[in-house]
GROMACS .gro file of C-alpha atoms in nm:
model
  390
    1UNK     CA    1  -0.435   1.523   1.808
    2UNK     CA    2  -0.448   1.133   1.794
    3UNK     CA    3  -0.315   0.908   1.531
    4UNK     CA    4  -0.387   0.625   1.407
    5UNK     CA    5  -0.202   0.351   1.230
    6UNK     CA    6  -0.128  -0.088   1.205
    7UNK     CA    7   0.230  -0.109   1.420
    8UNK     CA    8   0.312  -0.521   1.260
    9UNK     CA    9   0.562  -0.741   1.184
   10UNK     CA   10   0.646  -0.701   0.840
   11UNK     CA   11   0.776  -0.875   0.533
   12UNK     CA   12   0.648  -0.592   0.208
   13UNK     CA   13   0.619  -0.246   0.213
   14UNK     CA   14   0.340  -0.144   0.250
   15UNK     CA   15   0.147  -0.487   0.349
   16UNK     CA   16   0.085  -0.454   0.678
   17UNK     CA   17  -0.177  -0.666   0.899
   18UNK     CA   18  -0.115  -0.616   1.297
   19UNK     CA   19  -0.254  -0.414   1.607
   20UNK     CA   20  -0.406  -0.064   1.601
   21UNK     CA   21  -0.222   0.188   1.773
   22UNK     CA   22  -0.331   0.521   1.881
   23UNK     CA   23  -0.098   0.793   1.974
   24UNK     CA   24  -0.200   1.129   2.112
   25UNK     CA   25  -0.034   1.424   1.972
   26UNK     CA   26   0.001   1.573   2.393
   27UNK     CA   27   0.184   1.311   2.504
   28UNK     CA   28   0.107   0.999   2.580
   29UNK     CA   29   0.204   0.617   2.592
   30UNK     CA   30   0.062   0.472   2.271
   31UNK     CA   31  -0.278   0.310   2.368
   32UNK     CA   32  -0.375  -0.087   2.156
   33UNK     CA   33  -0.657  -0.115   2.065
   34UNK     CA   34  -0.830  -0.449   2.067
   35UNK     CA   35  -0.983  -0.581   1.792
   36UNK     CA   36  -1.086  -0.918   1.895
   37UNK     CA   37  -0.833  -1.078   1.735
   38UNK     CA   38  -0.841  -0.948   1.427
   39UNK     CA   39  -0.519  -0.881   1.254
   40UNK     CA   40  -0.626  -0.539   1.105
   41UNK     CA   41  -0.509  -0.437   0.784
   42UNK     CA   42  -0.644  -0.107   0.673
   43UNK     CA   43  -0.768   0.125   0.916
   44UNK     CA   44  -0.953   0.486   0.899
   45UNK     CA   45  -1.116   0.784   1.099
   46UNK     CA   46  -1.457   0.793   1.096
   47UNK     CA   47  -1.458   1.025   1.293
   48UNK     CA   48  -1.344   1.206   1.630
   49UNK     CA   49  -1.394   0.885   1.789
   50UNK     CA   50  -1.435   0.664   1.609
   51UNK     CA   51  -1.215   0.426   1.347
   52UNK     CA   52  -1.305   0.220   1.083
   53UNK     CA   53  -1.082  -0.097   1.003
   54UNK     CA   54  -1.074  -0.472   0.844
   55UNK     CA   55  -0.928  -0.701   0.841
   56UNK     CA   56  -0.795  -1.083   0.869
   57UNK     CA   57  -0.889  -1.378   1.208
   58UNK     CA   58  -0.788  -1.715   1.128
   59UNK     CA   59  -1.080  -1.801   0.794
   60UNK     CA   60  -1.254  -1.478   0.841
   61UNK     CA   61  -1.255  -1.113   0.696
   62UNK     CA   62  -1.355  -0.916   0.942
   63UNK     CA   63  -1.476  -0.548   0.903
   64UNK     CA   64  -1.506  -0.352   1.302
   65UNK     CA   65  -1.587  -0.004   1.453
   66UNK     CA   66  -1.380   0.087   1.738
   67UNK     CA   67  -1.484   0.397   1.944
   68UNK     CA   68  -1.199   0.553   2.191
   69UNK     CA   69  -1.403   0.710   2.401
   70UNK     CA   70  -1.533   0.406   2.574
   71UNK     CA   71  -1.765   0.112   2.458
   72UNK     CA   72  -1.431  -0.125   2.270
   73UNK     CA   73  -1.478  -0.250   1.918
   74UNK     CA   74  -1.817  -0.406   1.785
   75UNK     CA   75  -1.822  -0.601   1.426
   76UNK     CA   76  -1.978  -0.462   1.107
   77UNK     CA   77  -1.928  -0.765   0.905
   78UNK     CA   78  -1.736  -1.084   0.939
   79UNK     CA   79  -1.751  -1.425   0.625
   80UNK     CA   80  -1.566  -1.648   0.546
   81UNK     CA   81  -1.786  -1.666   0.199
   82UNK     CA   82  -1.605  -1.386   0.109
   83UNK     CA   83  -1.361  -1.172   0.132
   84UNK     CA   84  -1.238  -0.760   0.049
   85UNK     CA   85  -0.965  -0.629  -0.137
   86UNK     CA   86  -0.659  -0.693  -0.330
   87UNK     CA   87  -0.332  -0.746  -0.178
   88UNK     CA   88  -0.555  -0.765   0.192
   89UNK     CA   89  -0.853  -0.605   0.271
   90UNK     CA   90  -0.951  -0.270   0.258
   91UNK     CA   91  -1.277  -0.083   0.252
   92UNK     CA   92  -1.399   0.270   0.186
   93UNK     CA   93  -1.597   0.546   0.431
   94UNK     CA   94  -1.943   0.517   0.339
   95UNK     CA   95  -2.140   0.965   0.348
   96UNK     CA   96  -2.359   0.807   0.464
   97UNK     CA   97  -2.274   0.524   0.692
   98UNK     CA   98  -2.206   0.206   0.670
   99UNK     CA   99  -1.856   0.105   0.406
  100UNK     CA  100  -1.810  -0.005   0.059
  101UNK     CA  101  -1.573  -0.286  -0.017
  102UNK     CA  102  -1.497  -0.514  -0.350
  103UNK     CA  103  -1.608  -0.839  -0.202
  104UNK     CA  104  -1.525  -1.193  -0.403
  105UNK     CA  105  -1.495  -1.500  -0.343
  106UNK     CA  106  -1.309  -1.832  -0.514
  107UNK     CA  107  -1.658  -1.863  -0.704
  108UNK     CA  108  -1.799  -1.556  -0.738
  109UNK     CA  109  -1.626  -1.202  -0.899
  110UNK     CA  110  -1.556  -0.933  -0.713
  111UNK     CA  111  -1.830  -0.725  -0.686
  112UNK     CA  112  -1.858  -0.365  -0.553
  113UNK     CA  113  -2.118  -0.391  -0.179
  114UNK     CA  114  -2.213  -0.172   0.061
  115UNK     CA  115  -2.236  -0.289   0.427
  116UNK     CA  116  -2.428  -0.088   0.768
  117UNK     CA  117  -2.646  -0.191   1.014
  118UNK     CA  118  -2.946  -0.334   0.771
  119UNK     CA  119  -2.667  -0.611   0.567
  120UNK     CA  120  -2.501  -0.647   0.321
  121UNK     CA  121  -2.643  -0.510  -0.006
  122UNK     CA  122  -2.431  -0.577  -0.379
  123UNK     CA  123  -2.386  -0.233  -0.592
  124UNK     CA  124  -2.291  -0.406  -0.871
  125UNK     CA  125  -2.141  -0.678  -1.037
  126UNK     CA  126  -1.794  -0.697  -1.169
  127UNK     CA  127  -1.794  -1.006  -1.376
  128UNK     CA  128  -1.807  -1.076  -1.738
  129UNK     CA  129  -2.024  -1.216  -1.921
  130UNK     CA  130  -1.821  -1.575  -1.942
  131UNK     CA  131  -1.779  -1.565  -1.560
  132UNK     CA  132  -2.218  -1.476  -1.471
  133UNK     CA  133  -2.287  -1.787  -1.738
  134UNK     CA  134  -2.410  -2.079  -1.484
  135UNK     CA  135  -2.174  -2.388  -1.506
  136UNK     CA  136  -1.915  -2.143  -1.535
  137UNK     CA  137  -1.767  -2.300  -1.250
  138UNK     CA  138  -1.741  -2.619  -1.113
  139UNK     CA  139  -1.483  -2.680  -0.840
  140UNK     CA  140  -1.512  -2.579  -0.482
  141UNK     CA  141  -1.315  -2.397  -0.215
  142UNK     CA  142  -1.290  -2.475   0.146
  143UNK     CA  143  -1.102  -2.426   0.428
  144UNK     CA  144  -0.855  -2.702   0.576
  145UNK     CA  145  -0.626  -2.744   0.899
  146UNK     CA  146  -0.369  -2.923   1.019
  147UNK     CA  147  -0.115  -3.026   1.305
  148UNK     CA  148   0.262  -2.914   1.253
  149UNK     CA  149   0.550  -3.188   1.350
  150UNK     CA  150   0.564  -2.910   1.690
  151UNK     CA  151   0.118  -3.009   1.689
  152UNK     CA  152   0.076  -2.609   1.615
  153UNK     CA  153  -0.240  -2.577   1.360
  154UNK     CA  154  -0.196  -2.482   1.032
  155UNK     CA  155  -0.473  -2.322   0.877
  156UNK     CA  156  -0.559  -2.318   0.428
  157UNK     CA  157  -0.766  -2.336   0.118
  158UNK     CA  158  -0.890  -2.573  -0.049
  159UNK     CA  159  -0.977  -2.564  -0.426
  160UNK     CA  160  -1.167  -2.922  -0.527
  161UNK     CA  161  -1.215  -3.025  -0.844
  162UNK     CA  162  -1.584  -3.216  -0.931
  163UNK     CA  163  -1.580  -3.590  -0.864
  164UNK     CA  164  -1.397  -3.758  -0.570
  165UNK     CA  165  -1.010  -3.838  -0.472
  166UNK     CA  166  -0.743  -3.837  -0.522
  167UNK     CA  167  -0.628  -3.567  -0.715
  168UNK     CA  168  -0.386  -3.394  -0.857
  169UNK     CA  169  -0.301  -3.164  -0.672
  170UNK     CA  170  -0.031  -2.775  -0.711
  171UNK     CA  171   0.048  -2.706  -0.405
  172UNK     CA  172   0.081  -2.304  -0.429
  173UNK     CA  173   0.266  -2.124  -0.168
  174UNK     CA  174   0.247  -1.731  -0.118
  175UNK     CA  175   0.484  -1.403  -0.081
  176UNK     CA  176   0.618  -1.196   0.174
  177UNK     CA  177   0.644  -1.485   0.434
  178UNK     CA  178   0.448  -1.219   0.615
  179UNK     CA  179   0.125  -1.236   0.387
  180UNK     CA  180  -0.233  -1.416   0.397
  181UNK     CA  181  -0.382  -1.709   0.148
  182UNK     CA  182  -0.767  -1.607   0.131
  183UNK     CA  183  -1.104  -1.696  -0.018
  184UNK     CA  184  -1.025  -1.469  -0.305
  185UNK     CA  185  -1.180  -1.539  -0.753
  186UNK     CA  186  -1.057  -1.738  -0.902
  187UNK     CA  187  -0.933  -1.575  -1.157
  188UNK     CA  188  -0.673  -1.367  -0.934
  189UNK     CA  189  -0.530  -1.697  -0.852
  190UNK     CA  190  -0.323  -1.797  -1.140
  191UNK     CA  191  -0.372  -2.121  -1.366
  192UNK     CA  192  -0.612  -2.257  -1.062
  193UNK     CA  193  -0.981  -2.226  -1.362
  194UNK     CA  194  -0.787  -2.419  -1.631
  195UNK     CA  195  -0.605  -2.630  -1.379
  196UNK     CA  196  -0.927  -2.725  -1.194
  197UNK     CA  197  -1.115  -2.852  -1.534
  198UNK     CA  198  -0.857  -3.066  -1.600
  199UNK     CA  199  -0.938  -3.267  -1.223
  200UNK     CA  200  -0.645  -3.095  -1.092
  201UNK     CA  201  -0.701  -2.925  -0.685
  202UNK     CA  202  -0.485  -2.636  -0.557
  203UNK     CA  203  -0.334  -2.606  -0.224
  204UNK     CA  204  -0.314  -2.231  -0.077
  205UNK     CA  205  -0.184  -2.244   0.300
  206UNK     CA  206  -0.089  -2.045   0.530
  207UNK     CA  207   0.201  -2.189   0.743
  208UNK     CA  208   0.398  -2.015   1.050
  209UNK     CA  209   0.516  -1.664   0.914
  210UNK     CA  210   0.169  -1.592   0.782
  211UNK     CA  211  -0.060  -1.288   0.866
  212UNK     CA  212  -0.420  -1.322   0.982
  213UNK     CA  213  -0.386  -1.522   1.381
  214UNK     CA  214  -0.172  -1.276   1.592
  215UNK     CA  215   0.202  -1.072   1.550
  216UNK     CA  216   0.371  -1.434   1.759
  217UNK     CA  217   0.293  -1.676   1.479
  218UNK     CA  218   0.368  -1.440   1.221
  219UNK     CA  219   0.724  -1.329   1.388
  220UNK     CA  220   0.770  -1.747   1.388
  221UNK     CA  221   0.892  -1.715   1.018
  222UNK     CA  222   1.130  -1.401   1.174
  223UNK     CA  223   1.505  -1.587   1.180
  224UNK     CA  224   1.350  -1.924   1.040
  225UNK     CA  225   1.280  -1.889   0.611
  226UNK     CA  226   1.319  -2.203   0.529
  227UNK     CA  227   1.279  -2.279   0.852
  228UNK     CA  228   1.010  -2.481   1.052
  229UNK     CA  229   0.765  -2.334   0.824
  230UNK     CA  230   0.962  -2.604   0.544
  231UNK     CA  231   0.718  -2.865   0.676
  232UNK     CA  232   0.454  -2.690   0.773
  233UNK     CA  233   0.396  -2.737   0.415
  234UNK     CA  234   0.500  -3.150   0.399
  235UNK     CA  235   0.320  -3.151   0.697
  236UNK     CA  236   0.002  -3.045   0.489
  237UNK     CA  237   0.089  -3.212   0.233
  238UNK     CA  238   0.046  -3.521   0.408
  239UNK     CA  239  -0.257  -3.403   0.569
  240UNK     CA  240  -0.404  -3.373   0.215
  241UNK     CA  241  -0.282  -3.742   0.102
  242UNK     CA  242  -0.423  -3.900   0.392
  243UNK     CA  243  -0.766  -3.785   0.381
  244UNK     CA  244  -0.756  -3.927   0.026
  245UNK     CA  245  -0.700  -3.600  -0.115
  246UNK     CA  246  -0.403  -3.556  -0.214
  247UNK     CA  247  -0.272  -3.827  -0.489
  248UNK     CA  248   0.095  -3.924  -0.413
  249UNK     CA  249   0.258  -3.963  -0.695
  250UNK     CA  250   0.092  -3.636  -0.898
  251UNK     CA  251   0.213  -3.363  -0.641
  252UNK     CA  252   0.303  -2.973  -0.816
  253UNK     CA  253   0.450  -2.746  -0.604
  254UNK     CA  254   0.460  -2.326  -0.709
  255UNK     CA  255   0.486  -2.012  -0.560
  256UNK     CA  256   0.568  -1.612  -0.628
  257UNK     CA  257   0.844  -1.453  -0.479
  258UNK     CA  258   0.861  -1.590  -0.141
  259UNK     CA  259   0.720  -1.782  -0.256
  260UNK     CA  260   0.888  -1.881  -0.538
  261UNK     CA  261   1.177  -1.897  -0.323
  262UNK     CA  262   1.007  -2.204  -0.074
  263UNK     CA  263   0.894  -2.409  -0.421
  264UNK     CA  264   1.245  -2.379  -0.527
  265UNK     CA  265   1.380  -2.494  -0.175
  266UNK     CA  266   1.145  -2.751  -0.078
  267UNK     CA  267   1.248  -2.931  -0.402
  268UNK     CA  268   1.604  -2.971  -0.308
  269UNK     CA  269   1.501  -3.113   0.048
  270UNK     CA  270   1.172  -3.341  -0.099
  271UNK     CA  271   1.228  -3.548  -0.326
  272UNK     CA  272   0.831  -3.574  -0.313
  273UNK     CA  273   0.700  -3.271  -0.604
  274UNK     CA  274   0.674  -3.457  -0.965
  275UNK     CA  275   0.637  -3.051  -1.082
  276UNK     CA  276   0.783  -2.710  -0.994
  277UNK     CA  277   0.747  -2.379  -1.087
  278UNK     CA  278   0.912  -2.050  -0.858
  279UNK     CA  279   0.817  -1.780  -0.995
  280UNK     CA  280   1.013  -1.422  -0.940
  281UNK     CA  281   1.278  -1.710  -0.687
  282UNK     CA  282   1.526  -1.632  -0.511
  283UNK     CA  283   1.774  -1.907  -0.539
  284UNK     CA  284   2.095  -1.765  -0.351
  285UNK     CA  285   2.005  -1.541  -0.027
  286UNK     CA  286   2.446  -1.449   0.000
  287UNK     CA  287   2.356  -1.345  -0.437
  288UNK     CA  288   2.026  -1.182  -0.347
  289UNK     CA  289   2.132  -0.963  -0.068
  290UNK     CA  290   2.440  -0.790  -0.330
  291UNK     CA  291   2.172  -0.702  -0.642
  292UNK     CA  292   1.803  -0.675  -0.528
  293UNK     CA  293   1.705  -0.301  -0.469
  294UNK     CA  294   1.615  -0.503  -0.105
  295UNK     CA  295   1.847  -0.600   0.038
  296UNK     CA  296   1.795  -0.551   0.399
  297UNK     CA  297   1.471  -0.843   0.322
  298UNK     CA  298   1.744  -1.089   0.408
  299UNK     CA  299   1.934  -0.948   0.706
  300UNK     CA  300   1.655  -0.856   0.860
  301UNK     CA  301   1.443  -1.243   0.838
  302UNK     CA  302   1.707  -1.445   0.822
  303UNK     CA  303   2.006  -1.513   1.048
  304UNK     CA  304   2.314  -1.421   1.069
  305UNK     CA  305   2.518  -1.204   0.870
  306UNK     CA  306   2.565  -1.185   0.475
  307UNK     CA  307   2.868  -1.105   0.495
  308UNK     CA  308   2.976  -1.438   0.726
  309UNK     CA  309   3.102  -1.799   0.551
  310UNK     CA  310   2.802  -1.999   0.657
  311UNK     CA  311   2.517  -1.966   0.880
  312UNK     CA  312   2.154  -1.981   0.683
  313UNK     CA  313   2.271  -1.723   0.360
  314UNK     CA  314   2.411  -2.054   0.229
  315UNK     CA  315   2.247  -2.270   0.488
  316UNK     CA  316   1.923  -2.168   0.348
  317UNK     CA  317   2.006  -2.128  -0.094
  318UNK     CA  318   1.852  -2.407  -0.336
  319UNK     CA  319   2.188  -2.309  -0.590
  320UNK     CA  320   2.356  -2.471  -0.277
  321UNK     CA  321   2.108  -2.838  -0.301
  322UNK     CA  322   2.079  -2.795  -0.629
  323UNK     CA  323   2.222  -3.190  -0.718
  324UNK     CA  324   1.982  -3.343  -0.513
  325UNK     CA  325   1.703  -3.246  -0.791
  326UNK     CA  326   1.496  -3.521  -0.906
  327UNK     CA  327   1.215  -3.312  -0.919
  328UNK     CA  328   1.176  -3.151  -1.334
  329UNK     CA  329   1.191  -2.690  -1.252
  330UNK     CA  330   1.003  -2.420  -1.421
  331UNK     CA  331   1.137  -2.112  -1.400
  332UNK     CA  332   0.956  -1.774  -1.452
  333UNK     CA  333   1.119  -1.446  -1.415
  334UNK     CA  334   1.083  -1.066  -1.463
  335UNK     CA  335   1.406  -0.912  -1.650
  336UNK     CA  336   1.334  -0.652  -1.488
  337UNK     CA  337   1.222  -0.771  -1.158
  338UNK     CA  338   1.457  -0.548  -0.904
  339UNK     CA  339   1.304  -0.705  -0.633
  340UNK     CA  340   1.422  -1.063  -0.724
  341UNK     CA  341   1.679  -1.054  -1.006
  342UNK     CA  342   1.616  -1.238  -1.248
  343UNK     CA  343   1.982  -1.379  -1.187
  344UNK     CA  344   1.850  -1.574  -0.936
  345UNK     CA  345   1.622  -1.762  -1.127
  346UNK     CA  346   1.925  -1.805  -1.347
  347UNK     CA  347   2.144  -1.933  -1.038
  348UNK     CA  348   1.963  -2.210  -0.969
  349UNK     CA  349   1.887  -2.363  -1.321
  350UNK     CA  350   2.302  -2.352  -1.406
  351UNK     CA  351   2.290  -2.537  -1.127
  352UNK     CA  352   2.060  -2.778  -1.215
  353UNK     CA  353   2.194  -2.822  -1.533
  354UNK     CA  354   2.525  -2.848  -1.412
  355UNK     CA  355   2.339  -3.165  -1.198
  356UNK     CA  356   2.141  -3.318  -1.453
  357UNK     CA  357   1.814  -3.184  -1.336
  358UNK     CA  358   1.561  -3.196  -1.603
  359UNK     CA  359   1.535  -2.673  -1.571
  360UNK     CA  360   1.318  -2.469  -1.822
  361UNK     CA  361   1.410  -2.096  -1.722
  362UNK     CA  362   1.165  -1.799  -1.965
  363UNK     CA  363   1.299  -1.431  -1.880
  364UNK     CA  364   0.997  -1.201  -1.993
  365UNK     CA  365   1.208  -0.850  -2.102
  366UNK     CA  366   0.974  -0.669  -2.021
  367UNK     CA  367   0.831  -0.774  -1.655
  368UNK     CA  368   0.927  -0.699  -1.347
  369UNK     CA  369   0.787  -0.903  -0.987
  370UNK     CA  370   0.555  -1.119  -1.037
  371UNK     CA  371   0.532  -1.136  -1.436
  372UNK     CA  372   0.149  -0.925  -1.389
  373UNK     CA  373   0.095  -0.740  -1.714
  374UNK     CA  374  -0.066  -0.801  -2.052
  375UNK     CA  375   0.055  -1.003  -2.325
  376UNK     CA  376   0.356  -1.156  -2.102
  377UNK     CA  377   0.109  -1.346  -1.838
  378UNK     CA  378  -0.068  -1.453  -2.091
  379UNK     CA  379   0.188  -1.663  -2.198
  380UNK     CA  380   0.349  -1.749  -1.809
  381UNK     CA  381   0.046  -1.922  -1.762
  382UNK     CA  382   0.004  -2.088  -2.011
  383UNK     CA  383   0.375  -2.222  -1.976
  384UNK     CA  384   0.262  -2.277  -1.590
  385UNK     CA  385  -0.009  -2.406  -1.704
  386UNK     CA  386   0.102  -2.675  -1.883
  387UNK     CA  387   0.388  -2.764  -1.723
  388UNK     CA  388   0.153  -2.950  -1.484
  389UNK     CA  389  -0.058  -3.059  -1.749
  390UNK     CA  390   0.225  -3.228  -1.874
   0.00000   0.00000   0.00000
């Protein structure tokens, strides 16, 4: 009789974070459920009148239930110290009540947990012998907030090695652009532990366009990729420097997919970075539109038309600003990537070399988007860490 779905602005298929809508199949207008500020990423029917959900609310991962028969939504669990799920938070319904999640944090390996009215209970840790060893983790993670140029509050996560700053720092930019960095297990974060073990901090920002702050916040990047979100990253770096956390002479930038685009874009717009590693990047929106399997993504999220000889398809493309780059750039790309084809990295690489910049390009012949399979990911991570430690 009823259908529940998540309605959201999103930049990736199946990566959805937004509002729960309930549709009565017999007619009537869709109803939006009040989840008390949670951007919902997963929803399931507990019974005919109850929906169970999980999602983001700022730094928190929140699970709750909403009654359609009155009573509204109530929270089952919320945490800043732990998150749940892979791409976005997800859960499974326990047949005897409560939910089951795979929970984790930067310093806590993934574990299967049951959450009900009695609280949170670990069922099975998935830690390896090595990651369970005392002293395996030496770094700490903490929320970090700062003000953008327009005074909008921006949030992110900061991984700090032991000792007193300022530290060398790598800013790792998430994909999407509609996505969300959270307190995830360090084994999911490319090279983060090795960098921390060498005294390098990592910074994971959630600029405008990210999930977890409502649909209006997520829409701020639509039609403005590489616009004001560019300055959200730079003001975040400024704040870390002013707090004595980041060393302004030892800054790096990286990211995958949209994060690859942004890390390539930033080094064309600002000379502060000592090293950059764009991964699966977009370098030229004009050719991206004509070679990618997702051409309607850029047509939706950039302001302008792909056929126009001006506008954002040109003004927001890193290749046209390669002459400004002074940062050494290592690019990693998959030869089988159909989202951001490897020719994107090749265009940027050759543009950088043409203007005398230091550029290295590694293309992995059997890798797709993001370079996620073995053994390529081992080689890519080694090159990535080495580029920043060199």
